[in-house]
Amino acid sequence: MNYSSAFIPTLREVPADAVIASHRLMFRSGLLRKLANGLFAYLPLGLRSFRKVEQIVREEMNATGALEIKPSVVVPGELWKESGRWDSMGESLLRLKNRLNNDFVVSPTAEEAFTAIVRDELSSYRQLPLALYQINTKFRDEIRPRYGVMRGREFTMKDAYSWHTDDKSLDGTYQAMGRAYRRIFKRCGLSVIPVRADSGAMGGSGSEEFMVESEVGDNTLLLCKSCEYAANVEKASCTPDFQVRPSIETARAAAANTPACKKIETPNVKTINDLCAFLKTEPKAFIKTLVYRAVNVELDLSSAPGCSKLERKKISADAPSVYSEAFFAVAIRGDLDVNEVKLAAVLKASEVSLAPDTDVVRLTGAPVGFAGPVGLSFLPIIIDHTVTGMEDAVTGALEKDLHYEHAAYGRDFEAWMIEDVRTVKAGDRCPLCGGELYTKMGNELGHIFKLGYKYTRSMNVTYLDENGKTQMPVMGCYGIGVDRTLASVIEEHHDEAGIIWPASVAPYHVIIIPIKYNNEVKTAADNLAAELTKAGIEVLLDDRNERPGVKFNDADLTGIPWRVVIGDKGLAQPNPQVEIKRRSEKENLMIDTDKAAALLAQKIREELAALNS
Ligand code: ATP
Ligand code: MG
């Protein structure tokens, strides 16, 4: 391809809203342009790299045995009503109506569409396991699209879904997908950190996210200094730094030597810090009690305090009923924070958030800041494990300006549930080996997930087993953001001057720069380009009538892995020579013109082989 006809509009200036390297470089090197906030156009050079990432993903998906299909991006709203996500998905779901007033959804993900396709075709266990995927457009009306294609509104996702007769079969595909993801990111030249992730209301251990380290990452990762443990903070747990009381009897026994729980006056004290100053003690001595509002709770609350009158709603014809809204008190040691994602998983809720002040006052009978588990009878109390180890605590007394001291779990209050809901922090101890945990910020490139029966149940998917009995398949889903993967490659591979593409996703392998594109130089450049092309190497020939400095800058900016400079001087040598330079290295090399093509082809094949190994 000749540069002059390749439509590569490079920019010297940096776009004002571009704060990360990949965003700046995708614009500056002419890969991408913006149509609106979160909406982009890949230009020819960008599309070449984009297609290479897609192709790597496709090859590795095919290697797992998954089959590619291509459903429409706009899908009937009915399917989303069946699954319950028409209501639960919130504002990021783009809903639309056609001229007949029918509801549609622009797919932000495609569990519903794939499940509907399989539902219509599945009849026998012999058809399972089945794994289908697409590499297709998604739309999410993100509140804050940013960092270019890292978080766009429209983007391309590879999403795969699988259906199985049992958990063992699901686990086999889940593990195969995990291996495929590791290969995909390696082939793209990316260093990823696989982490344990929240598996939401489905529970279980079946969720892994593939993260790249990033200063602007949205995820906090907890990693162990001594072993392989890595988890998203949403999932991370730690070795207890407190006395665990496995049963209420042990807790009661521990409280036997604690003085009786009694009220103390704490005038004008609202926060834990105020209390610490007032009582001259540490946050660790307090039980912090917070009231949460949870939405779409899939637990049986009929015997939970304060919940017996809650109304259940049917989310779909076949799904069990859920509570659209319920309130809970969560008690945790005063120096710790509640992790809302863990709490949502415990409650099997689609969303949890701190209750509005008016609800706190209504449900605790006390002003905000005085909630506590002792005597709290109108709310189910969930205590974090830490609280089971506290036999002499200070906590709110459900009255203005009053607290309890010497409060003990088991003796002075009980719990409806005891769970791990603490937010793990740097310095906490690894749950596997006890080593020290530290944090990194990360960006999610991919996610594999055991979905369980969520969609097959709500959308009523069945098959007949060996005995002719009706069964429901168990499901998994597996996503990778193609655009985000591409942007992450640039994040990991660039310098001051521009991108440094790994050969596997470079738009071209070699850029040939004739100092002046005429006479013998032109002939030598054309011949080399032809020879390389014949060898399967992708070549960009800078035929522009520009100063060499301009061409060199653009070559560095666009990051083509190998540069060949051809000039009169080199060609005038007894053995005509050209200059070869690798984008990632400083030194260049003069080589005989007739050996250049073979050497470049060999170097590129070596790099590709190393990435693919
Ligand atoms: P995030 O937490 O970053 O919003 P997610 O967990 O909602 O992502 P998934 O539903 O797991 O994303 O989607 C699978 C993949 O799609 C993600 O791992 C990511 O690579 C990509 N992706 C998700 N949202 C976007 C977006 N707005 N722009 C670009 N890629 C995205
Ligand atoms: Mg995810």
XYZ file of C-alpha atoms and ligand atoms in Angstrom:
645
model
C 0.000 0.000 0.000
C 1.263 3.457 -0.877
C 1.120 5.934 1.964
C -0.230 8.722 -0.269
C -3.403 6.754 -0.944
C -3.780 5.106 2.497
C -5.752 7.916 4.205
C -3.611 8.226 7.337
C -4.383 11.691 8.710
C -1.745 12.011 11.457
C -1.936 14.923 13.874
C 0.818 16.857 15.605
C -1.522 18.181 18.297
C -3.056 16.133 21.073
C -6.883 16.141 21.286
C -7.919 18.197 24.311
C -9.995 15.452 25.983
C -7.366 12.715 25.588
C -5.747 12.008 28.941
C -4.340 8.516 28.361
C -1.671 7.477 25.887
C -3.815 5.128 23.803
C -6.524 7.759 23.351
C -3.956 10.394 22.309
C -2.086 8.033 20.022
C -5.127 6.523 18.313
C -6.109 10.028 17.239
C -2.627 11.346 16.509
C -1.614 8.347 14.406
C -4.781 8.534 12.323
C -6.335 5.269 13.571
C -9.522 6.804 14.899
C -11.822 9.809 14.784
C -14.684 10.811 17.054
C -18.272 11.194 15.870
C -19.740 12.106 19.250
C -19.055 11.385 22.894
C -18.409 7.622 23.097
C -18.983 7.114 19.343
C -16.023 6.633 17.034
C -14.936 5.777 13.508
C -11.958 3.540 12.864
C -9.995 4.870 9.889
C -8.225 2.442 7.516
C -5.039 2.049 9.578
C -7.003 1.573 12.811
C -9.358 -0.897 11.195
C -6.444 -3.083 10.065
C -5.267 -3.498 13.661
C -8.816 -3.867 14.919
C -9.443 -6.714 12.435
C -6.249 -8.452 13.564
C -7.384 -8.440 17.186
C -10.780 -9.740 16.045
C -9.101 -12.480 14.036
C -6.928 -13.606 16.963
C -10.043 -13.765 19.129
C -11.895 -15.686 16.415
C -9.105 -18.245 15.916
C -8.842 -18.941 19.629
C -12.620 -19.190 20.037
C -12.810 -21.606 17.115
C -10.011 -23.637 18.698
C -12.200 -24.192 21.781
C -14.919 -25.637 19.548
C -17.235 -22.636 19.946
C -19.182 -21.775 16.788
C -19.559 -18.263 15.396
C -23.025 -16.921 14.565
C -24.253 -13.451 13.683
C -27.507 -12.339 15.285
C -28.943 -8.870 14.763
C -27.814 -6.134 17.121
C -31.358 -4.812 17.571
C -33.433 -7.437 19.365
C -37.066 -7.643 20.501
C -37.775 -5.990 23.850
C -39.955 -9.028 24.652
C -36.865 -11.165 25.246
C -35.533 -8.648 27.753
C -38.909 -8.552 29.494
C -38.791 -12.358 29.776
C -35.392 -12.302 31.466
C -36.383 -9.415 33.710
C -33.567 -7.189 32.486
C -35.903 -4.792 30.626
C -36.618 -3.379 34.111
C -33.443 -4.176 36.030
C -30.888 -2.939 33.488
C -31.451 0.773 34.104
C -30.532 3.681 31.889
C -27.567 2.107 30.136
C -29.980 -0.065 28.108
C -30.986 1.682 24.877
C -34.655 0.902 24.327
C -36.460 1.911 21.159
C -39.770 1.561 19.375
C -40.416 0.902 15.703
C -43.241 2.399 13.603
C -45.623 -0.320 14.853
C -44.906 0.735 18.418
C -43.070 -2.514 19.224
C -40.287 -2.407 21.813
C -36.686 -3.136 20.875
C -33.317 -3.136 22.586
C -29.914 -2.321 21.095
C -27.881 -5.211 22.537
C -25.508 -4.205 25.356
C -24.765 -7.946 25.718
C -26.661 -10.898 24.301
C -27.645 -13.557 26.852
C -31.314 -13.078 25.884
C -30.849 -13.298 22.104
C -28.578 -16.355 22.267
C -30.789 -18.087 24.811
C -33.850 -17.479 22.623
C -32.067 -18.920 19.576
C -31.022 -22.033 21.488
C -34.425 -22.412 23.166
C -36.065 -22.821 19.767
C -33.609 -25.460 18.548
C -32.793 -27.475 21.666
C -34.686 -30.686 22.229
C -32.271 -33.422 23.275
C -29.294 -33.878 25.597
C -27.442 -35.108 22.497
C -27.191 -31.475 21.291
C -25.249 -30.491 24.423
C -22.756 -29.131 25.256
C -23.109 -26.245 22.821
C -21.035 -23.054 22.686
C -21.903 -20.188 20.341
C -20.277 -16.792 19.932
C -20.388 -13.568 17.976
C -18.002 -10.668 17.448
C -20.501 -7.887 17.169
C -21.549 -4.342 17.970
C -22.798 -3.534 21.448
C -24.367 -0.363 22.753
C -24.360 0.825 26.356
C -25.487 4.322 27.180
C -22.578 4.753 29.608
C -22.956 7.693 32.003
C -19.366 8.742 31.475
C -17.782 7.451 28.278
C -14.060 8.226 28.492
C -10.524 7.373 27.487
C -11.528 6.957 23.846
C -12.566 3.432 22.902
C -11.626 2.124 26.382
C -15.114 3.084 27.508
C -17.255 3.938 24.533
C -21.016 3.898 24.071
C -20.866 1.741 20.971
C -18.142 -0.895 20.962
C -17.402 -4.391 19.703
C -17.495 -7.338 22.026
C -16.770 -10.976 21.475
C -19.422 -12.689 23.520
C -19.730 -16.435 23.808
C -22.415 -18.457 25.584
C -22.520 -22.144 26.415
C -25.204 -24.633 27.502
C -24.593 -27.874 29.373
C -26.330 -30.838 30.935
C -24.293 -30.547 34.159
C -21.791 -28.476 36.137
C -18.870 -30.698 35.153
C -19.451 -30.038 31.474
C -19.875 -26.303 32.181
C -16.605 -26.309 34.095
C -14.819 -27.937 31.151
C -15.890 -25.167 28.766
C -15.248 -22.480 31.389
C -11.667 -23.723 31.835
C -11.156 -23.977 28.057
C -12.352 -20.383 27.665
C -9.940 -19.280 30.410
C -7.065 -20.920 28.523
C -8.214 -19.360 25.227
C -8.309 -15.913 26.872
C -4.759 -16.312 28.154
C -3.648 -17.176 24.616
C -5.582 -14.306 23.042
C -3.959 -11.714 25.289
C -0.511 -13.250 24.901
C -0.851 -13.208 21.114
C -1.790 -9.513 21.308
C 1.376 -8.860 23.317
C -0.572 -8.023 26.468
C 0.344 -8.792 30.068
C -2.930 -9.635 31.766
C -3.695 -10.432 35.362
C -6.478 -13.023 35.721
C -8.383 -12.277 38.924
C -11.183 -13.895 40.871
C -14.331 -11.877 40.281
C -17.761 -11.391 41.719
C -20.231 -13.912 40.368
C -23.186 -11.882 41.579
C -26.470 -13.391 42.584
C -25.475 -16.728 41.015
C -22.909 -17.406 43.749
C -20.213 -20.024 43.446
C -16.616 -19.540 42.420
C -17.210 -19.322 38.697
C -16.116 -15.900 37.607
C -12.737 -14.688 36.426
C -11.779 -11.310 34.993
C -8.757 -10.586 32.821
C -7.252 -7.279 33.846
C -4.482 -5.067 32.588
C -2.736 -2.810 35.047
C -3.729 0.807 34.477
C -3.405 4.028 36.445
C -6.856 4.998 35.242
C -8.312 1.513 35.759
C -11.788 1.294 37.240
C -11.016 -1.812 39.277
C -9.013 -2.286 42.451
C -7.130 -5.577 42.425
C -5.796 -7.306 45.525
C -2.653 -9.337 44.917
C -0.571 -11.429 47.282
C 3.141 -10.694 47.723
C 3.861 -14.364 48.447
C 1.554 -16.438 46.256
C -0.602 -16.382 43.125
C -3.734 -15.044 44.807
C -5.325 -12.234 42.775
C -8.866 -10.937 43.123
C -11.035 -7.989 42.242
C -11.791 -6.039 45.443
C -15.442 -6.872 44.708
C -14.600 -10.484 45.462
C -11.411 -10.370 47.560
C -11.391 -12.029 50.962
C -8.667 -12.186 53.591
C -7.418 -14.274 56.487
C -9.172 -13.020 59.622
C -7.196 -10.649 61.821
C -9.631 -11.299 64.670
C -10.972 -14.079 66.834
C -13.487 -16.047 64.758
C -16.435 -17.374 66.738
C -17.854 -20.159 64.647
C -20.971 -20.631 66.754
C -23.202 -18.438 68.859
C -22.390 -20.601 71.913
C -18.670 -19.798 71.645
C -19.544 -16.131 71.251
C -21.742 -16.268 74.370
C -19.018 -18.030 76.312
C -16.518 -15.349 75.277
C -18.918 -12.665 76.520
C -19.244 -14.265 79.965
C -16.439 -12.140 81.401
C -17.578 -8.909 79.757
C -19.439 -6.430 81.999
C -23.143 -6.036 81.244
C -24.026 -4.012 78.208
C -25.057 -0.503 79.268
C -26.070 2.803 77.756
C -23.711 5.765 77.932
C -24.361 9.386 77.030
C -22.477 10.604 73.989
C -23.704 14.167 73.428
C -23.111 15.700 69.973
C -21.208 12.631 68.816
C -22.180 11.426 65.347
C -19.256 9.840 63.553
C -16.933 7.038 64.601
C -14.076 9.542 64.751
C -16.072 11.804 67.103
C -16.792 8.766 69.244
C -13.141 7.704 69.295
C -12.096 11.140 70.476
C -14.885 11.195 73.055
C -14.214 7.729 74.484
C -10.436 7.851 73.864
C -10.418 4.580 71.993
C -9.958 3.162 68.480
C -12.432 2.526 65.647
C -11.710 -1.219 66.064
C -13.652 -1.142 69.335
C -16.915 -0.118 67.598
C -19.597 -1.965 65.785
C -20.618 0.220 62.873
C -24.197 -0.379 61.748
C -25.418 0.755 58.356
C -28.868 0.480 56.803
C -28.981 -0.693 53.189
C -31.732 -0.699 50.628
C -31.614 -3.695 48.278
C -33.478 -4.066 45.004
C -34.774 -7.323 43.461
C -33.848 -9.550 46.382
C -34.040 -13.266 45.557
C -34.007 -14.565 49.148
C -36.889 -15.867 51.185
C -37.499 -13.043 53.659
C -40.796 -14.305 55.057
C -39.247 -15.054 58.454
C -36.798 -12.124 58.489
C -37.490 -9.403 61.083
C -39.507 -6.542 59.633
C -39.909 -8.266 56.266
C -42.977 -10.449 56.710
C -45.272 -7.916 55.031
C -43.014 -7.225 52.061
C -44.692 -7.773 48.756
C -43.176 -10.195 46.273
C -43.280 -9.526 42.566
C -43.012 -11.982 39.735
C -40.113 -11.034 37.487
C -41.343 -13.407 34.813
C -43.891 -16.125 34.284
C -41.494 -18.905 35.240
C -38.983 -17.248 37.526
C -39.510 -17.401 41.269
C -40.859 -14.288 42.858
C -38.477 -11.691 44.224
C -38.835 -8.749 46.596
C -38.606 -5.536 44.617
C -37.259 -3.647 47.630
C -36.078 -4.614 51.114
C -34.016 -2.979 53.873
C -31.245 -4.565 55.930
C -28.956 -3.540 58.772
C -25.309 -4.449 58.256
C -22.979 -4.471 61.253
C -19.205 -4.492 60.813
C -16.134 -3.656 62.902
C -15.715 0.148 63.049
C -12.382 0.340 61.199
C -13.718 -1.519 58.151
C -15.941 -0.726 55.195
C -18.830 -2.732 53.811
C -18.273 -4.014 50.282
C -21.552 -3.420 48.468
C -20.845 -5.943 45.706
C -20.252 -8.701 48.261
C -23.393 -7.613 50.081
C -25.437 -7.714 46.862
C -24.153 -11.253 46.220
C -25.135 -12.330 49.755
C -28.626 -10.881 49.317
C -28.957 -12.160 45.740
C -29.948 -8.596 44.910
C -29.483 -6.737 41.633
C -28.421 -3.588 43.474
C -27.706 -2.381 47.017
C -27.086 1.137 48.263
C -27.123 3.000 51.573
C -30.721 3.704 52.567
C -31.899 7.309 52.378
C -31.839 9.108 55.758
C -35.635 9.156 55.999
C -35.714 5.343 55.771
C -32.922 5.016 58.337
C -34.868 7.153 60.800
C -38.115 5.286 60.080
C -36.572 1.815 60.429
C -34.214 2.355 63.376
C -36.357 4.849 65.250
C -33.225 6.916 65.812
C -31.463 9.831 64.139
C -28.812 8.901 61.574
C -25.587 7.959 63.356
C -27.130 6.032 66.251
C -27.994 2.723 64.640
C -26.769 -0.410 66.391
C -27.676 -4.095 66.526
C -28.730 -4.172 70.198
C -32.522 -3.992 70.384
C -32.916 -3.502 66.634
C -36.040 -5.501 65.909
C -37.475 -4.057 62.705
C -34.695 -5.026 60.340
C -32.884 -8.255 59.443
C -29.329 -7.864 60.792
C -26.434 -9.103 58.718
C -23.181 -9.144 60.649
C -19.763 -9.330 59.104
C -17.564 -12.147 60.456
C -15.482 -9.546 62.306
C -18.411 -8.806 64.636
C -18.513 -12.411 65.881
C -15.106 -11.754 67.430
C -16.218 -8.656 69.366
C -17.350 -9.403 72.917
C -16.857 -5.901 74.350
C -17.890 -3.316 71.786
C -19.312 0.179 71.621
C -22.296 0.646 69.346
C -25.242 2.954 68.661
C -28.160 2.644 71.105
C -30.964 3.582 68.680
C -31.484 6.860 70.557
C -30.098 10.341 70.038
C -26.848 10.973 71.937
C -26.715 7.468 73.399
C -24.433 4.490 72.729
C -24.016 1.088 74.314
C -20.730 -0.056 75.741
C -19.763 -3.687 76.516
C -22.017 -4.961 73.730
C -21.367 -8.608 72.859
C -22.563 -10.641 69.907
C -24.536 -13.684 71.025
C -25.377 -12.201 74.409
C -26.767 -8.734 73.602
C -27.798 -9.232 70.001
C -28.074 -11.953 67.404
C -27.779 -11.979 63.657
C -30.074 -13.008 60.838
C -27.017 -13.824 58.719
C -23.265 -13.939 59.348
C -21.321 -13.201 56.179
C -18.055 -11.854 54.811
C -18.971 -8.354 53.586
C -15.788 -6.434 54.436
C -13.781 -4.520 51.866
C -10.300 -6.021 51.799
C -7.451 -3.477 51.784
C -3.711 -3.392 51.123
C -1.938 -4.816 54.165
C -4.654 -7.393 54.884
C -3.582 -11.053 54.829
C -3.910 -13.415 51.873
C -6.741 -15.948 52.289
C -4.606 -18.689 50.722
C -1.183 -18.292 52.329
C -1.394 -15.484 54.892
C 1.038 -13.329 52.883
C 0.607 -9.572 52.647
C -1.894 -8.263 50.109
C -1.192 -5.178 48.006
C -3.307 -3.315 45.461
C -3.084 -2.360 41.800
C -5.561 -0.519 39.623
C -6.789 -2.494 36.632
C -8.922 -2.313 33.527
C -11.121 -5.267 32.601
C -10.495 -6.697 29.137
C -12.410 -9.917 29.474
C -14.690 -11.817 31.765
C -15.683 -15.466 31.993
C -18.650 -16.391 34.077
C -20.667 -19.411 35.169
C -24.199 -18.102 34.824
C -26.042 -21.063 36.284
C -29.741 -21.235 35.437
C -30.543 -17.509 35.473
C -31.494 -17.239 31.794
C -32.484 -20.818 31.027
C -34.916 -20.623 33.950
C -36.376 -17.171 33.283
C -36.637 -17.887 29.546
C -37.779 -21.462 30.006
C -35.162 -23.433 28.053
C -35.475 -27.194 28.346
C -34.288 -30.462 26.777
C -35.053 -34.145 27.273
C -32.401 -36.183 29.095
C -31.442 -39.865 28.441
C -34.548 -40.963 30.338
C -36.894 -38.705 28.415
C -37.218 -36.388 31.401
C -37.438 -32.612 30.913
C -34.323 -30.782 32.163
C -32.966 -27.257 32.130
C -29.451 -26.629 30.767
C -26.859 -24.791 32.854
C -25.160 -21.859 31.158
C -21.859 -19.949 30.958
C -20.924 -16.652 29.278
C -17.582 -15.266 28.158
C -16.853 -11.708 26.926
C -13.909 -9.747 25.550
C -13.923 -6.086 24.501
C -12.161 -5.886 21.135
C -11.708 -2.098 21.172
C -10.519 -2.068 24.762
C -8.044 -4.843 23.995
C -6.665 -2.851 21.060
C -6.354 0.344 23.131
C -4.638 -1.645 25.887
C -2.028 -2.915 23.421
C -1.131 0.731 22.728
C -1.082 1.493 26.468
C 1.473 -1.258 26.970
C 3.490 -0.630 23.801
C 4.348 3.016 23.154
C 6.969 5.661 23.826
C 7.215 9.459 23.549
C 7.272 9.296 19.768
C 4.283 7.016 19.234
C 2.968 3.471 19.117
C 5.271 0.410 19.045
C 3.019 -2.338 17.646
C 3.635 -6.004 18.363
C 3.810 -7.678 14.939
C 0.584 -9.632 15.568
C -1.666 -6.563 15.614
C 0.424 -4.032 13.672
C -1.506 -2.478 10.767
C 1.548 -3.166 8.546
C 4.733 -5.049 9.341
C 7.171 -2.851 7.418
C 7.256 0.788 6.384
C 9.589 1.622 3.521
C 10.800 5.220 3.442
C 12.474 6.310 0.229
C 14.349 9.559 0.959
C 13.165 10.835 -2.403
C 10.717 8.633 -4.290
C 12.275 8.821 -7.756
C 14.935 7.239 -10.015
C 16.927 4.275 -8.577
C 15.567 4.906 -5.094
C 12.027 4.484 -6.386
C 12.971 1.302 -8.244
C 14.689 -0.156 -5.166
C 11.730 0.767 -2.927
C 9.168 -0.713 -5.343
C 11.212 -3.900 -5.737
C 11.618 -4.374 -1.992
C 7.900 -3.757 -1.435
C 7.029 -6.318 -4.113
C 9.445 -8.887 -2.714
C 8.140 -8.481 0.843
C 4.517 -8.630 -0.282
C 5.287 -11.834 -2.133
C 6.677 -13.243 1.122
C 3.380 -12.453 2.883
C 4.718 -9.364 4.684
C 2.420 -6.333 4.873
C 4.123 -3.220 3.568
C 3.388 0.498 3.662
C 5.503 2.457 1.195
C 5.891 6.135 2.046
C 5.753 7.562 -1.465
C 4.880 11.063 -0.268
C 6.798 14.075 -1.431
C 7.637 15.053 2.166
C 10.860 15.887 3.997
C 12.545 12.764 5.475
C 11.994 14.182 8.991
C 8.236 14.251 8.450
C 8.262 10.674 7.163
C 10.402 9.455 10.086
C 8.096 11.128 12.605
C 5.012 9.579 11.042
C 6.695 6.155 10.956
C 7.452 6.424 14.676
C 3.970 7.724 15.454
C 2.130 4.981 13.555
C 4.433 2.409 15.145
C 5.036 0.024 12.223
C 7.425 -2.601 13.704
C 10.158 -2.328 11.002
C 11.390 0.689 9.056
C 13.510 0.545 5.914
C 15.130 3.768 4.711
C 16.331 3.841 1.103
C 18.518 6.672 -0.168
C 20.968 7.547 -2.959
C 23.965 7.152 -0.659
C 23.285 3.596 0.379
C 22.426 2.507 -3.130
C 25.687 4.066 -4.441
C 27.836 1.689 -2.309
C 29.761 -1.070 -4.162
C 27.161 -3.388 -2.595
C 23.979 -1.293 -2.662
C 22.585 -1.007 0.873
C 19.449 0.045 2.730
C 18.996 0.945 6.396
C 16.824 -1.261 8.603
C 15.532 -0.269 12.024
C 13.207 -1.915 14.443
C 10.682 0.516 15.986
C 11.351 -0.839 19.469
C 15.126 -0.434 19.213
C 17.508 2.528 18.894
C 20.190 1.085 16.601
C 19.841 0.756 12.889
C 21.618 -1.577 10.529
C 22.883 -1.204 6.969
C 22.177 -4.301 4.933
C 22.672 -5.331 1.322
C 19.573 -4.426 -0.637
C 19.196 -7.945 -2.009
C 19.226 -9.455 1.516
C 16.756 -7.014 3.076
C 13.514 -8.796 2.216
C 14.638 -12.197 3.491
C 15.978 -10.761 6.754
C 12.839 -8.714 7.448
C 10.553 -11.633 6.648
C 12.550 -13.861 8.983
C 12.503 -11.317 11.849
C 8.769 -10.786 11.527
C 8.027 -14.504 11.391
C 10.168 -14.996 14.493
C 8.269 -12.330 16.404
C 4.893 -13.725 15.317
C 5.950 -17.232 16.274
C 7.070 -16.045 19.729
C 3.752 -14.263 20.303
C 1.775 -17.274 19.111
C 3.759 -19.871 21.043
P -16.954 -2.451 32.946
O -16.955 -2.918 34.376
O -15.627 -1.965 32.463
O -18.079 -1.508 32.630
P -18.421 -4.785 32.349
O -18.035 -5.690 33.454
O -19.712 -4.083 32.394
O -17.244 -3.727 32.077
P -18.886 -6.987 30.588
O -20.358 -6.907 30.587
O -18.220 -8.037 31.407
O -18.298 -5.559 30.963
O -18.394 -6.995 29.082
C -17.318 -7.765 28.581
C -16.218 -6.874 28.039
O -16.705 -5.844 27.183
C -15.456 -6.122 29.109
O -14.517 -6.959 29.727
C -14.819 -4.998 28.315
O -13.628 -5.437 27.692
C -15.842 -4.713 27.241
N -16.621 -3.501 27.546
C -17.633 -3.368 28.420
N -18.116 -2.118 28.414
C -17.385 -1.430 27.493
C -17.402 -0.085 27.017
N -18.278 0.792 27.466
N -16.493 0.262 26.063
C -15.606 -0.631 25.587
N -15.555 -1.911 25.999
C -16.418 -2.316 26.935
Mg -17.466 -7.681 33.524
